XYZ file of C-alpha atoms in Angstrom:
266
model
C -71.747 65.637 18.688
C -71.214 68.085 21.518
C -69.978 71.654 21.697
C -68.702 72.807 25.072
C -68.153 76.528 24.491
C -70.233 77.612 21.480
C -73.654 76.506 20.185
C -73.742 74.040 17.319
C -74.596 75.506 13.929
C -77.594 74.232 11.979
C -75.193 72.546 9.564
C -73.497 70.670 12.414
C -76.854 69.658 13.881
C -78.151 68.310 10.562
C -74.927 66.457 9.857
C -75.253 64.573 13.142
C -79.058 64.306 13.258
C -80.559 64.594 9.735
C -84.126 63.983 10.919
C -84.045 67.319 12.753
C -84.629 68.913 9.341
C -87.672 66.812 8.373
C -90.585 69.065 7.399
C -93.084 66.273 6.759
C -93.982 63.146 8.761
C -93.403 59.497 7.919
C -96.038 58.276 5.410
C -97.401 55.812 7.977
C -98.594 58.576 10.354
C -102.298 59.392 10.624
C -104.075 62.499 9.402
C -104.266 63.991 12.896
C -100.465 64.099 13.161
C -99.243 67.682 12.873
C -95.630 67.872 11.669
C -93.462 70.542 13.267
C -89.880 70.470 12.066
C -87.424 70.190 14.934
C -85.269 72.643 12.996
C -88.112 75.160 13.315
C -88.032 74.565 17.064
C -84.252 75.155 17.040
C -84.747 78.502 15.274
C -87.498 79.546 17.684
C -85.325 78.557 20.644
C -82.465 80.625 19.214
C -84.734 83.658 18.995
C -85.604 83.103 22.660
C -81.912 82.992 23.638
C -81.100 79.257 23.682
C -78.393 77.386 21.779
C -77.905 73.693 20.971
C -74.999 72.031 22.778
C -75.541 68.432 21.651
C -77.110 66.644 18.691
C -77.616 62.897 18.405
C -79.765 60.566 16.321
C -80.590 56.891 16.713
C -79.095 54.881 13.874
C -81.376 52.412 12.090
C -81.101 49.800 9.371
C -84.266 51.286 7.882
C -83.096 54.015 5.462
C -86.296 56.043 6.009
C -85.384 56.499 9.666
C -82.482 58.710 8.605
C -85.169 61.234 7.651
C -87.777 60.526 10.324
C -85.917 58.796 13.183
C -85.632 59.618 16.869
C -83.204 62.368 17.758
C -81.955 64.217 20.823
C -80.933 67.856 21.230
C -79.808 69.680 24.355
C -80.353 73.408 24.847
C -78.667 75.927 27.146
C -79.237 79.654 27.656
C -76.864 81.574 25.389
C -75.868 83.977 28.164
C -74.615 81.094 30.333
C -73.561 78.568 27.682
C -70.187 77.733 29.205
C -70.645 78.955 32.778
C -71.191 76.254 35.428
C -74.088 77.321 37.645
C -75.038 74.020 39.300
C -71.885 72.922 41.097
C -69.380 72.149 38.339
C -72.142 71.647 35.754
C -74.444 73.699 33.555
C -78.204 73.011 33.335
C -79.731 71.904 30.047
C -83.104 71.076 28.564
C -82.980 67.719 26.764
C -85.387 67.500 23.812
C -86.326 64.152 22.240
C -88.474 63.872 19.140
C -89.102 61.830 16.017
C -91.220 62.246 12.895
C -92.385 58.637 12.561
C -95.354 58.896 14.913
C -93.669 56.931 17.713
C -92.557 59.846 19.872
C -94.040 63.125 21.027
C -91.845 66.111 21.792
C -90.409 65.259 25.224
C -88.425 67.641 27.383
C -86.223 66.415 30.246
C -84.150 68.209 32.837
C -80.432 67.750 32.197
C -76.941 68.730 33.327
C -73.606 68.879 31.530
C -70.434 68.496 33.580
C -67.446 70.134 31.895
C -64.690 68.288 33.772
C -65.627 64.941 32.232
C -68.004 65.973 29.419
C -70.773 63.905 31.005
C -74.328 64.577 29.906
C -76.747 63.818 32.743
C -80.527 63.450 32.570
C -82.453 63.886 35.805
C -84.662 61.040 36.928
C -88.276 60.773 37.947
C -87.937 63.213 40.859
C -88.047 65.866 38.112
C -90.930 66.352 35.698
C -90.823 65.398 32.024
C -92.858 67.580 29.662
C -94.576 65.841 26.752
C -96.045 67.798 23.819
C -98.056 65.803 21.293
C -97.898 66.340 17.536
C -101.470 67.607 17.428
C -101.949 71.326 17.110
C -98.615 72.151 18.721
C -96.450 75.120 17.773
C -92.700 75.617 18.029
C -93.329 78.284 20.670
C -94.844 75.601 22.941
C -91.369 74.043 23.309
C -89.874 77.425 24.227
C -92.541 78.016 26.870
C -91.997 74.558 28.365
C -88.198 75.005 28.323
C -88.407 78.356 30.092
C -90.626 76.760 32.727
C -88.091 73.961 33.229
C -85.202 76.372 33.746
C -87.238 78.540 36.120
C -88.699 75.737 38.241
C -86.045 73.034 38.196
C -82.631 74.704 38.142
C -82.888 75.685 41.857
C -83.918 72.091 42.642
C -80.992 70.761 40.580
C -78.602 73.013 42.467
C -79.910 71.748 45.807
C -79.679 68.130 44.632
C -76.071 68.467 43.443
C -75.030 70.299 46.622
C -76.627 67.586 48.743
C -74.944 64.835 46.706
C -71.560 66.583 46.999
C -71.972 66.757 50.784
C -73.022 63.110 51.123
C -70.063 60.866 51.932
C -70.274 57.206 50.971
C -68.352 54.459 52.728
C -66.555 51.883 50.582
C -69.443 49.534 51.249
C -72.016 52.115 50.131
C -69.992 52.916 47.005
C -69.994 49.247 46.058
C -73.746 49.046 46.729
C -74.278 51.998 44.403
C -72.085 50.470 41.679
C -73.896 47.125 42.028
C -77.309 48.775 41.595
C -75.993 50.731 38.598
C -74.651 47.551 37.043
C -78.064 45.900 37.355
C -79.665 48.652 35.241
C -77.566 47.857 32.202
C -75.912 44.440 32.626
C -76.636 40.930 33.849
C -75.811 40.304 37.490
C -72.279 39.008 37.909
C -71.219 39.808 34.336
C -68.218 41.641 35.815
C -67.044 42.938 39.169
C -69.076 46.146 39.783
C -66.083 47.683 41.557
C -64.789 48.432 38.044
C -67.537 51.029 37.695
C -65.876 53.002 40.491
C -62.614 53.401 38.544
C -61.494 57.019 38.399
C -60.515 58.399 34.984
C -59.276 61.812 36.205
C -58.114 63.476 39.403
C -61.141 65.770 39.554
C -63.415 62.734 39.944
C -61.500 61.249 42.874
C -63.434 61.299 46.126
C -66.021 59.490 48.189
C -68.929 61.923 47.936
C -72.070 60.793 46.119
C -71.756 63.400 43.346
C -68.324 62.218 42.227
C -69.097 58.527 42.739
C -72.248 59.005 40.659
C -70.319 60.711 37.855
C -67.594 58.035 37.801
C -70.132 55.245 37.525
C -72.172 57.100 34.900
C -69.164 57.739 32.693
C -67.828 54.176 32.971
C -71.162 52.713 31.889
C -71.818 55.274 29.131
C -68.308 55.067 27.648
C -68.060 51.264 27.763
C -64.736 49.469 27.594
C -65.044 47.505 30.850
C -63.330 44.144 30.484
C -65.058 40.871 31.331
C -65.224 37.221 30.242
C -68.295 35.811 28.535
C -69.796 32.371 29.197
C -67.156 30.814 26.938
C -64.403 32.599 28.908
C -63.578 34.834 25.968
C -62.339 38.354 26.692
C -65.008 40.968 26.013
C -65.576 44.665 26.675
C -68.816 46.462 27.454
C -70.212 48.594 24.659
C -70.807 52.340 24.917
C -74.386 53.597 25.002
C -75.066 55.358 21.699
C -78.808 55.006 21.159
C -81.050 57.854 22.245
C -83.639 55.731 24.060
C -81.057 53.665 25.963
C -79.174 56.847 26.896
C -82.281 58.425 28.421
C -83.482 55.271 30.189
C -80.101 54.508 31.760
C -79.442 58.078 32.868
C -82.869 58.518 34.422
C -82.656 55.210 36.271
C -79.130 55.939 37.502
C -80.283 59.317 38.827
C -83.114 57.560 40.674
C -80.612 55.122 42.213
C -78.395 58.022 43.319
C -81.414 59.779 44.788
C -81.976 56.826 47.128
C -78.492 57.331 48.595
C -79.221 60.903 49.694
C -79.729 61.314 53.484
C -83.182 62.826 52.936
C -84.296 59.602 51.242
C -82.677 57.377 53.828
C -84.590 59.193 56.537
C -87.890 59.098 54.657
């Protein structure tokens, strides 16, 4: 669930990601595990001036994971919730957590692009903050988030501006799409040129920023037609799981980074 203009309410967050409200850990966790409810973090972030723009939880066949499972929230400053400040996008902090002992609090640098409702997670050229469930406090997430906005938003702005100024030839666009395909699909499963399909006028163009966004959306949304080994018609599936979302988006960012002139000259 996403909200473009107004922060999600706690009720909306819990409806989409019930484990956000867990106030105790999974029974299998050790005695050194310190449970901090993600909902407590949400409240502390609100007090500091941040609202939740997206809530998502990994679905599991294990019923207990509804209470303790991995979830993702994105935060934006309330005073700039719907105001693009990085090109045509708004910066976000992407929080990932679970209460089953398999995931620390992790904070990633993110962007949300209004024109296509794409949620982007920056790759390994940007730091990820990890806070372990041992003696942490909700305020630690606020401090880390404020540091991310202060240190990384200028870098994000420079990256997006550079990508928007970088023109890609048809050959380079196909190279980019082919590398993106390899992240998620088997080689040759379909013609990678399909990842360059444009879904709206605003995404038309040959600069890296728009090519990147077209490819990202086509992979994330699924629906690309292909034939399986038995020559049956199939369509690619959308990416709905938290872990796969983060992994794909970070790797795609890293691929895009290699197409910037500064990297080519390095």
